[in-house]
CSV table of C-alpha atoms and ligand atoms in Angstrom, one decimal:
chain,number,residue,atom,x,y,z
A,143,MET,CA,11.2,20.7,7.3
A,144,THR,CA,13.7,19.5,4.2
A,145,MET,CA,13.0,16.3,2.9
A,146,ASN,CA,16.2,15.2,4.3
A,147,LYS,CA,15.1,16.6,8.1
A,148,ILE,CA,11.9,13.8,7.7
A,149,ILE,CA,14.6,11.3,6.9
A,150,ASP,CA,16.4,12.0,9.6
A,151,LYS,CA,13.9,12.1,11.5
A,152,ALA,CA,11.9,9.2,10.9
A,153,ILE,CA,15.1,7.4,10.4
A,154,ASN,CA,17.6,8.2,13.6
A,155,GLU,CA,14.1,7.9,16.2
A,156,LEU,CA,16.2,4.6,18.0
A,157,PRO,CA,14.3,1.2,17.7
A,158,PRO,CA,11.3,1.1,21.1
A,159,GLN,CA,13.1,0.8,24.0
A,160,LYS,CA,11.4,-1.4,26.7
A,161,ASP,CA,8.9,1.5,28.1
A,162,VAL,CA,6.5,1.2,24.5
A,163,ALA,CA,4.6,-1.5,25.0
A,164,ALA,CA,3.1,-1.6,21.0
A,165,TRP,CA,4.5,-0.2,18.0
A,166,VAL,CA,5.0,-1.1,13.8
A,167,GLU,CA,8.4,-1.4,12.5
A,168,ILE,CA,9.3,0.1,9.7
A,169,ASN,CA,12.5,-2.0,7.8
A,170,THR,CA,13.8,0.7,5.2
A,171,GLN,CA,17.1,-2.1,4.1
A,172,HIS,CA,13.9,-4.0,3.2
A,173,LEU,CA,11.9,-1.1,0.9
A,174,SER,CA,15.3,-0.9,-0.1
A,175,HIS,CA,15.4,-3.5,-0.8
A,176,ASN,CA,12.3,-3.8,-3.3
A,177,VAL,CA,13.1,-1.3,-4.9
A,178,GLN,CA,16.3,-2.3,-5.8
A,179,PHE,CA,14.0,-5.6,-7.2
A,180,ILE,CA,11.9,-3.2,-9.2
A,181,ARG,CA,15.0,-1.6,-10.9
A,182,ALA,CA,16.4,-4.8,-11.5
A,183,LYS,CA,13.1,-5.6,-13.3
A,184,ILE,CA,12.4,-2.5,-15.1
A,185,GLY,CA,15.5,-1.7,-16.1
A,186,PRO,CA,17.3,1.5,-15.8
A,187,GLU,CA,15.4,3.3,-18.3
A,188,ARG,CA,12.0,3.2,-17.1
A,189,GLN,CA,11.2,5.2,-14.6
A,190,ILE,CA,8.7,4.3,-11.2
A,191,MET,CA,5.4,5.5,-9.6
A,192,ALA,CA,5.5,4.5,-5.3
A,193,VAL,CA,2.1,4.2,-4.6
A,194,VAL,CA,1.6,6.3,-1.6
A,195,LYS,CA,-2.4,5.6,-1.3
A,196,ALA,CA,-4.3,4.4,2.0
A,197,ASN,CA,-0.5,6.1,4.5
A,198,ALA,CA,1.5,3.9,1.6
A,199,TYR,CA,-0.2,0.9,2.3
A,200,GLY,CA,-0.5,1.6,6.3
A,201,HIS,CA,3.1,2.0,6.6
A,202,GLY,CA,3.4,6.0,6.9
A,203,ALA,CA,3.0,7.9,3.3
A,204,VAL,CA,4.9,11.0,4.3
A,205,GLU,CA,8.0,8.8,5.6
A,206,ILE,CA,7.7,6.5,3.3
A,207,ALA,CA,7.4,8.7,0.7
A,208,THR,CA,10.2,10.7,1.3
A,209,TYR,CA,12.5,8.2,1.5
A,210,LEU,CA,11.8,6.5,-1.8
A,211,LEU,CA,12.0,10.1,-3.9
A,212,ASN,CA,15.6,10.0,-2.5
A,213,SER,CA,16.3,5.7,-3.5
A,214,GLY,CA,16.0,6.8,-7.2
A,215,VAL,CA,11.9,6.8,-7.6
A,216,GLN,CA,10.7,9.7,-9.5
A,217,HIS,CA,6.5,9.9,-9.1
A,218,LEU,CA,3.8,9.4,-6.6
A,219,ALA,CA,0.2,8.9,-6.7
A,220,VAL,CA,-2.6,8.8,-4.5
A,221,ALA,CA,-5.9,8.0,-4.4
A,222,THR,CA,-7.8,11.4,-2.8
A,223,VAL,CA,-7.2,14.5,-3.0
A,224,GLU,CA,-6.5,14.9,0.3
A,225,GLU,CA,-4.3,12.3,0.6
A,226,GLY,CA,-2.0,14.6,-2.7
A,227,LEU,CA,-2.8,17.6,0.5
A,228,GLU,CA,-0.2,15.4,2.9
A,229,LEU,CA,3.0,15.1,1.1
A,230,ARG,CA,2.5,18.9,-1.4
A,231,LYS,CA,1.5,20.0,3.1
A,232,ALA,CA,5.0,17.6,4.3
A,233,GLY,CA,7.2,19.1,1.6
A,234,ILE,CA,6.9,16.7,-1.2
A,235,LYS,CA,8.0,18.2,-4.4
A,236,ALA,CA,7.7,15.3,-7.7
A,237,PRO,CA,4.6,15.4,-8.8
A,238,ILE,CA,1.2,13.0,-7.5
A,239,LEU,CA,-0.6,11.2,-9.6
A,240,LEU,CA,-4.0,10.7,-8.4
A,241,LEU,CA,-5.8,8.1,-9.1
A,242,ASN,CA,-9.6,8.1,-7.9
A,243,SER,CA,-12.0,10.4,-9.5
A,244,ILE,CA,-12.2,13.5,-7.2
A,245,LEU,CA,-15.0,16.1,-7.0
A,246,PRO,CA,-15.7,19.5,-9.2
A,247,GLU,CA,-15.4,21.7,-6.4
A,248,GLN,CA,-11.7,19.7,-5.7
A,249,ILE,CA,-10.9,20.9,-9.0
A,250,SER,CA,-8.9,24.0,-7.3
A,251,LYS,CA,-7.0,22.2,-4.7
A,252,LEU,CA,-5.7,20.3,-7.4
A,253,LEU,CA,-3.9,24.1,-9.2
A,254,ASP,CA,-3.6,25.1,-5.2
A,255,TYR,CA,-1.3,22.4,-5.0
A,256,GLN,CA,-0.5,20.7,-8.1
A,257,LEU,CA,-1.8,17.8,-8.2
A,258,THR,CA,-2.1,15.6,-11.9
A,259,PRO,CA,-5.6,14.0,-12.0
A,260,THR,CA,-6.9,11.7,-13.4
A,261,ILE,CA,-9.0,12.3,-16.3
A,262,TYR,CA,-11.6,9.9,-17.8
A,263,THR,CA,-14.8,12.1,-19.0
A,264,VAL,CA,-14.6,15.3,-21.6
A,265,ALA,CA,-17.4,16.7,-19.2
A,266,PHE,CA,-14.7,16.5,-15.9
A,267,ALA,CA,-11.9,17.3,-18.3
A,268,GLU,CA,-14.1,20.8,-19.6
A,269,LYS,CA,-14.5,22.1,-16.5
A,270,VAL,CA,-10.8,21.2,-15.9
A,271,SER,CA,-9.7,23.1,-17.9
A,272,ILE,CA,-12.5,26.4,-17.8
A,273,GLU,CA,-11.1,26.5,-13.9
A,274,ALA,CA,-7.0,25.8,-14.9
A,275,LYS,CA,-7.6,28.9,-17.8
A,276,GLN,CA,-9.6,31.5,-15.2
A,277,ARG,CA,-6.3,30.7,-12.7
A,278,GLY,CA,-3.9,31.8,-16.4
A,279,ALA,CA,-2.3,28.0,-15.3
A,280,GLU,CA,-1.6,24.9,-16.9
A,281,LEU,CA,-2.4,21.9,-15.8
A,282,PRO,CA,-0.9,18.0,-16.3
A,283,ILE,CA,-3.4,15.6,-16.3
A,284,HIS,CA,-3.8,11.5,-16.9
A,285,LEU,CA,-5.8,9.9,-18.9
A,286,ARG,CA,-7.7,6.3,-18.0
A,287,LEU,CA,-8.2,4.0,-20.1
A,288,ASP,CA,-10.9,0.7,-18.4
A,289,LEU,CA,-10.3,-2.7,-20.4
A,290,ALA,CA,-12.0,-4.6,-17.6
A,291,SER,CA,-15.4,-2.9,-17.3
A,292,ASN,CA,-14.7,-2.0,-14.5
A,293,GLY,CA,-15.8,1.5,-14.0
A,294,LEU,CA,-12.6,3.9,-14.4
A,295,GLY,CA,-12.0,5.0,-16.7
A,296,MET,CA,-12.2,5.1,-20.8
A,297,LEU,CA,-14.0,2.0,-22.6
A,298,PRO,CA,-11.6,1.3,-25.6
A,299,ASP,CA,-14.3,1.5,-27.8
A,300,GLN,CA,-15.0,5.8,-27.0
A,301,ALA,CA,-11.5,5.8,-25.4
A,302,VAL,CA,-10.4,7.1,-29.5
A,303,TYR,CA,-12.9,9.6,-29.9
A,304,GLN,CA,-12.6,11.0,-26.6
A,305,ILE,CA,-9.2,11.7,-26.2
A,306,LYS,CA,-9.7,13.9,-29.6
A,307,GLN,CA,-12.4,15.6,-27.5
A,308,ILE,CA,-10.0,16.4,-24.0
A,309,SER,CA,-6.7,16.7,-26.9
A,310,ARG,CA,-8.3,20.5,-27.8
A,311,LEU,CA,-9.2,21.5,-24.3
A,312,PRO,CA,-7.0,24.8,-23.0
A,313,HIS,CA,-4.9,24.9,-20.3
A,314,LEU,CA,-4.5,20.3,-20.2
A,315,LEU,CA,-1.5,19.7,-20.8
A,316,ILE,CA,-1.5,15.5,-21.2
A,317,GLU,CA,1.1,13.9,-20.1
A,318,GLY,CA,0.1,10.1,-18.8
A,319,ILE,CA,-2.2,7.7,-20.6
A,320,TYR,CA,-2.7,4.7,-18.6
A,321,THR,CA,-4.8,1.1,-17.9
A,322,HIS,CA,-5.0,-0.7,-15.1
A,323,LEU,CA,-4.3,-4.5,-15.1
A,324,VAL,CA,-6.5,-5.8,-13.7
A,325,SER,CA,-6.4,-9.8,-16.1
A,326,ALA,CA,-2.7,-9.6,-13.1
A,327,TYR,CA,-3.3,-10.4,-10.9
A,328,ARG,CA,-5.6,-13.8,-11.9
A,329,GLN,CA,-2.7,-14.6,-14.0
A,330,ASP,CA,-4.6,-15.0,-16.9
A,331,ALA,CA,-1.5,-14.6,-19.4
A,332,LYS,CA,-4.0,-14.4,-22.4
A,333,GLN,CA,-5.9,-11.6,-21.2
A,334,VAL,CA,-2.7,-9.8,-20.0
A,335,ALA,CA,-1.8,-10.2,-23.6
A,336,GLU,CA,-5.1,-8.5,-25.2
A,337,ASP,CA,-5.5,-5.5,-23.2
A,338,ILE,CA,-2.4,-5.2,-24.0
A,339,GLN,CA,-3.1,-4.7,-27.7
A,340,SER,CA,-6.4,-2.7,-26.5
A,341,PHE,CA,-4.3,-0.5,-25.5
A,342,GLU,CA,-2.1,-0.1,-28.2
A,343,ASN,CA,-5.3,0.4,-30.5
A,344,VAL,CA,-6.1,2.9,-28.6
A,345,LEU,CA,-2.2,4.2,-28.4
A,346,SER,CA,-1.5,4.0,-32.4
A,347,SER,CA,-4.9,5.8,-33.6
A,348,CYS,CA,-4.0,8.8,-30.9
A,349,ARG,CA,-0.6,9.3,-31.4
A,350,GLU,CA,-1.0,12.9,-32.9
A,351,GLU,CA,-3.6,13.9,-29.4
A,352,LEU,CA,-0.9,12.3,-27.1
A,353,GLN,CA,2.4,13.9,-27.4
A,354,ALA,CA,2.2,17.2,-24.9
A,355,ARG,CA,3.8,19.9,-26.1
A,356,GLY,CA,5.5,17.9,-28.9
A,357,VAL,CA,7.4,15.0,-26.5
A,358,PRO,CA,5.3,11.7,-25.5
A,359,ILE,CA,3.7,11.0,-23.2
A,360,PHE,CA,4.1,8.2,-20.4
A,361,ARG,CA,2.1,5.1,-20.9
A,362,HIS,CA,2.2,3.0,-18.3
A,363,VAL,CA,0.2,-0.2,-17.0
A,364,ALA,CA,1.9,-2.5,-15.2
A,365,SER,CA,1.6,-1.9,-11.2
A,366,SER,CA,2.6,-4.9,-8.8
A,367,PRO,CA,2.0,-8.2,-10.8
A,368,SER,CA,2.7,-7.1,-14.0
A,369,ILE,CA,5.8,-6.1,-12.0
A,370,LEU,CA,6.7,-9.0,-11.4
A,371,ASN,CA,5.9,-11.4,-14.5
A,372,TYR,CA,4.9,-9.5,-17.6
A,373,PRO,CA,7.1,-7.2,-18.6
A,374,SER,CA,5.5,-6.1,-22.1
A,375,ALA,CA,3.1,-4.1,-20.1
A,376,TYR,CA,6.4,-2.0,-18.5
A,377,TYR,CA,6.1,0.9,-20.9
A,378,ASP,CA,7.6,4.4,-19.7
A,379,LEU,CA,6.9,3.7,-16.2
A,380,VAL,CA,5.5,0.9,-13.6
A,381,ARG,CA,3.5,2.2,-10.5
A,382,ALA,CA,4.4,0.1,-7.5
A,383,GLY,CA,2.6,-0.7,-4.4
A,384,THR,CA,2.7,-4.2,-3.2
A,385,CYS,CA,5.6,-4.8,-4.8
A,386,LEU,CA,7.2,-1.8,-2.5
A,387,TYR,CA,6.3,-2.7,0.7
A,388,GLY,CA,7.0,-7.1,0.2
A,389,LEU,CA,3.4,-7.4,0.6
A,390,PRO,CA,3.0,-10.6,-1.9
A,391,SER,CA,-1.0,-9.5,-2.7
A,392,PHE,CA,-1.5,-11.6,-5.4
A,393,VAL,CA,-1.2,-15.7,-6.3
A,394,ASN,CA,2.2,-17.4,-8.2
A,395,GLN,CA,4.2,-14.7,-6.6
A,396,ASP,CA,7.8,-15.8,-5.2
A,397,GLY,CA,6.8,-14.4,-2.4
A,398,LEU,CA,11.0,-14.5,-1.5
A,399,LEU,CA,12.4,-11.7,-3.4
A,400,LEU,CA,10.5,-9.2,-1.8
A,401,LYS,CA,11.4,-8.7,1.6
A,402,PRO,CA,8.5,-7.6,4.3
A,403,VAL,CA,8.7,-3.7,5.0
A,404,MET,CA,5.7,-3.8,8.5
A,405,SER,CA,6.9,-5.6,11.9
A,406,VAL,CA,3.7,-5.1,13.8
A,407,LYS,CA,5.5,-5.9,18.1
A,408,SER,CA,4.4,-5.4,21.0
A,409,ARG,CA,5.7,-6.7,25.3
A,410,VAL,CA,4.3,-9.4,27.4
A,411,CYS,CA,1.9,-6.6,30.0
A,412,ASP,CA,1.1,-9.0,32.7
A,413,ILE,CA,1.2,-13.8,33.2
A,414,GLN,CA,-1.1,-15.2,34.7
A,415,TYR,CA,-1.8,-19.2,35.3
A,416,ILE,CA,-5.7,-19.7,35.3
A,417,GLU,CA,-6.6,-23.6,37.1
A,418,LYS,CA,-7.6,-27.0,35.7
A,419,GLY,CA,-12.1,-26.0,34.8
A,420,GLU,CA,-11.5,-22.2,36.1
A,421,MET,CA,-13.6,-19.7,33.7
A,422,ARG,CA,-12.3,-17.4,32.1
A,423,GLY,CA,-13.0,-14.5,29.2
A,424,TYR,CA,-15.6,-12.1,28.6
A,425,TYR,CA,-17.2,-13.2,25.4
A,426,TYR,CA,-15.4,-16.3,24.3
A,427,SER,CA,-15.2,-18.2,27.7
A,428,VAL,CA,-12.1,-20.5,29.1
A,429,PHE,CA,-11.8,-23.9,30.4
A,430,PRO,CA,-8.6,-25.9,30.8
A,431,GLU,CA,-7.7,-29.3,31.5
A,432,SER,CA,-5.1,-27.9,33.4
A,433,LYS,CA,-3.4,-25.6,34.5
A,434,VAL,CA,-2.4,-23.0,31.7
A,435,ARG,CA,0.5,-19.9,31.4
A,436,VAL,CA,-1.8,-16.7,30.5
A,437,ALA,CA,0.2,-13.8,28.6
A,438,THR,CA,-1.5,-10.8,28.3
A,439,LEU,CA,-0.6,-8.0,25.8
A,440,PRO,CA,-1.5,-4.5,25.9
A,441,ILE,CA,-3.6,-4.7,22.3
A,442,GLY,CA,-6.5,-5.2,20.2
A,443,TYR,CA,-8.5,-5.1,17.1
A,444,SER,CA,-8.8,-0.9,18.6
A,445,HIS,CA,-5.3,-1.0,17.9
A,446,ILE,CA,-4.6,-3.6,15.5
A,447,PRO,CA,-7.7,-4.9,13.3
A,448,PHE,CA,-6.7,-7.4,11.8
A,449,LEU,CA,-6.8,-9.3,14.8
A,450,LEU,CA,-10.8,-9.0,14.4
A,451,LEU,CA,-10.7,-11.2,11.8
A,452,LEU,CA,-8.6,-14.0,13.3
A,453,LYS,CA,-10.3,-16.9,15.5
A,454,LYS,CA,-7.3,-17.1,18.0
A,455,PRO,CA,-4.7,-15.0,16.6
A,456,GLN,CA,-1.3,-16.3,16.7
A,457,VAL,CA,2.1,-14.7,17.8
A,458,LEU,CA,5.6,-15.9,17.7
A,459,ILE,CA,7.3,-15.1,21.6
A,460,GLY,CA,10.7,-16.6,22.2
A,461,GLY,CA,11.5,-17.3,19.2
A,462,GLN,CA,7.9,-19.6,18.8
A,463,LYS,CA,5.0,-19.7,18.3
A,464,ALA,CA,2.0,-19.6,20.3
A,465,SER,CA,-2.5,-19.3,20.2
A,466,ALA,CA,-4.4,-16.5,21.6
A,467,PHE,CA,-7.2,-18.4,23.8
A,468,GLY,CA,-9.6,-16.4,21.6
A,469,PRO,CA,-10.7,-13.9,19.9
A,470,ALA,CA,-9.0,-10.8,20.2
A,471,ASN,CA,-11.0,-8.2,23.0
A,472,MET,CA,-10.5,-3.8,21.7
A,473,SER,CA,-7.6,-3.8,24.1
A,474,HIS,CA,-6.0,-7.0,24.8
A,475,LEU,CA,-5.7,-10.5,23.5
A,476,PHE,CA,-4.3,-13.8,26.2
A,477,VAL,CA,-2.3,-15.7,24.9
A,478,ASP,CA,-1.5,-19.5,26.3
A,479,VAL,CA,2.4,-20.0,26.4
A,480,THR,CA,1.9,-22.8,28.9
A,481,HIS,CA,4.5,-24.5,26.3
A,482,LEU,CA,6.9,-21.2,26.7
A,483,PRO,CA,8.3,-21.0,30.7
A,484,GLU,CA,10.3,-18.4,30.0
A,485,THR,CA,7.9,-16.6,28.7
A,486,ARG,CA,8.2,-13.3,30.9
A,487,ILE,CA,6.7,-9.5,31.4
A,488,GLY,CA,8.5,-7.3,28.4
A,489,ASP,CA,8.8,-10.1,26.0
A,490,GLU,CA,9.0,-8.5,22.7
A,491,VAL,CA,6.0,-9.9,21.0
A,492,VAL,CA,6.4,-10.6,17.0
A,493,LEU,CA,2.2,-9.7,16.0
A,494,LEU,CA,3.2,-9.2,11.9
A,495,GLY,CA,6.4,-9.9,10.8
A,496,ALA,CA,9.6,-12.2,11.7
A,497,GLN,CA,11.2,-13.3,15.6
A,498,GLY,CA,14.0,-15.9,15.5
A,499,ASN,CA,13.7,-18.9,12.9
A,500,GLU,CA,9.6,-18.2,12.7
A,501,LYS,CA,7.4,-15.8,11.0
A,502,LEU,CA,4.2,-14.1,10.6
A,503,TYR,CA,4.4,-12.6,7.6
A,504,ALA,CA,0.6,-10.7,5.9
A,505,GLN,CA,0.1,-13.2,3.7
A,506,ASP,CA,-0.2,-16.6,6.3
A,507,ILE,CA,-2.6,-14.1,8.5
A,508,ILE,CA,-4.9,-13.6,5.7
A,509,ALA,CA,-4.5,-17.0,4.6
A,510,GLU,CA,-6.1,-18.1,8.3
A,511,THR,CA,-9.3,-16.1,6.9
A,512,ASP,CA,-12.0,-15.6,5.1
A,513,LEU,CA,-10.5,-12.6,2.9
A,514,ASP,CA,-8.6,-13.5,-0.8
A,515,ILE,CA,-4.6,-13.1,-0.9
A,516,SER,CA,-5.3,-9.8,-3.0
A,517,ARG,CA,-6.3,-8.0,-0.1
A,518,CYS,CA,-3.3,-9.2,2.4
A,519,GLU,CA,-2.5,-5.8,2.3
A,520,SER,CA,-5.3,-4.7,4.6
A,521,ILE,CA,-2.9,-6.2,7.2
A,522,CYS,CA,-1.5,-3.5,7.6
A,523,PHE,CA,-3.5,-0.9,8.1
A,524,ILE,CA,-2.9,-0.4,11.8
A,525,SER,CA,-4.2,1.7,14.1
A,526,GLU,CA,-2.3,5.5,14.2
A,527,SER,CA,-2.1,5.4,17.8
A,528,ILE,CA,0.4,2.4,17.5
A,529,PRO,CA,4.1,4.2,17.6
A,530,ARG,CA,5.8,3.7,14.2
A,531,PHE,CA,9.8,3.5,14.2
A,532,PHE,CA,11.8,3.5,10.9
A,533,VAL,CA,15.0,0.9,11.3
A,534,LYS,CA,17.8,1.0,9.6
B,1179,LIG,C1,-3.4,1.0,-5.9
B,1179,LIG,C2,-3.0,1.4,-7.4
B,1179,LIG,C3,-2.2,0.3,-7.8
B,1179,LIG,C4,-1.0,-0.4,-7.1
B,1179,LIG,O1,-1.2,-1.2,-7.2
B,1179,LIG,P1,-0.5,-2.7,-6.4
B,1179,LIG,O2,-0.9,-4.0,-6.6
B,1179,LIG,O3,-0.4,-2.4,-5.1
B,1179,LIG,O4,0.9,-3.0,-6.9
B,1179,LIG,C5,-1.7,0.4,-9.8
B,1179,LIG,N1,-2.9,1.4,-10.5
B,1179,LIG,C6,-4.1,0.8,-9.7
B,1179,LIG,C7,-4.9,2.2,-10.5
B,1179,LIG,C8,-4.1,1.6,-8.2
B,1179,LIG,O5,-5.0,2.0,-8.2
């Protein structure tokens, strides 16, 4: 399938009909808005690397990557070799950077599928170099610095030596050098400045080594919080994850500027009444103090894992909030619609997204859990059994 066919197929699908009981909606206009927002921030000269790991944060990696490459994004990043393979097998030709470390046994797949590894040890670089040589190939690589002692990358005091070693290895092309600015997630401006200075120090000590084929390489530091708050971290390209998807996964972000791309919706599949004092429920019990009206939704935590994090999930029905009677079951959720007498079987229900003037965004849901806002993207990991619709 060609790129455009993937997009056409994805986007020409009609919004879900009445016979779809639960679905994920991907709003491509919001995705474009977020790309334009990033573009306006960083200016026309720099490049954007779309981070589409974890199935594009649950949004659908092949479709999202295809759509973004058509919207002026030049690079992709994924976590694992398998995620890279999925994109290549779908016909995607753009550069794909692997952010995770990989097994020595996976090196041949890098060469088979032109995936760009992140390298931060001389020993691993040697292995890749040997295998590339055997194939008569030259493999682009990116080097990673670890400025936050998070165990992923070269430590600043060893980096210069290591980079000099790696740059001498044949059949490797150092195409990029980067770091993950963890301090930006904490909005720690002082630490951000120090980290950028450490990065600069390494760059200036390795000026010659970092000129693959005489051409300057891509230096990249910024992920979402830096794209929003720290222009000094922009360098040559920015790695955009949560902000592409409109997920404010750190404090202080002006959530109004980005638009959430994913919604999760379902339909009321049954309506019942529970009389005063009657008991219902499996693991929890409902003993209403007066007669209540119950809407049954055909979804549970097996479809929508974030429901498991909530003692009393909320949903939107008829443009208003309604609460479940207790935690979700594996495949059903019972919602109190006593205050919404208009509710009918087949009515649309929003579990993530907006309806009328009400909204339940990922940050609103995460606030009801024990998790930190930095885990906000986990709300978007929805079962593959729920169909995904790309809407304009
Ligand atoms: C996941 C990841 C990103 C994207 O981070 P966001 O905060 O989602 O923008 C960027 N860089 C690296 C190394 C990552 O692992």
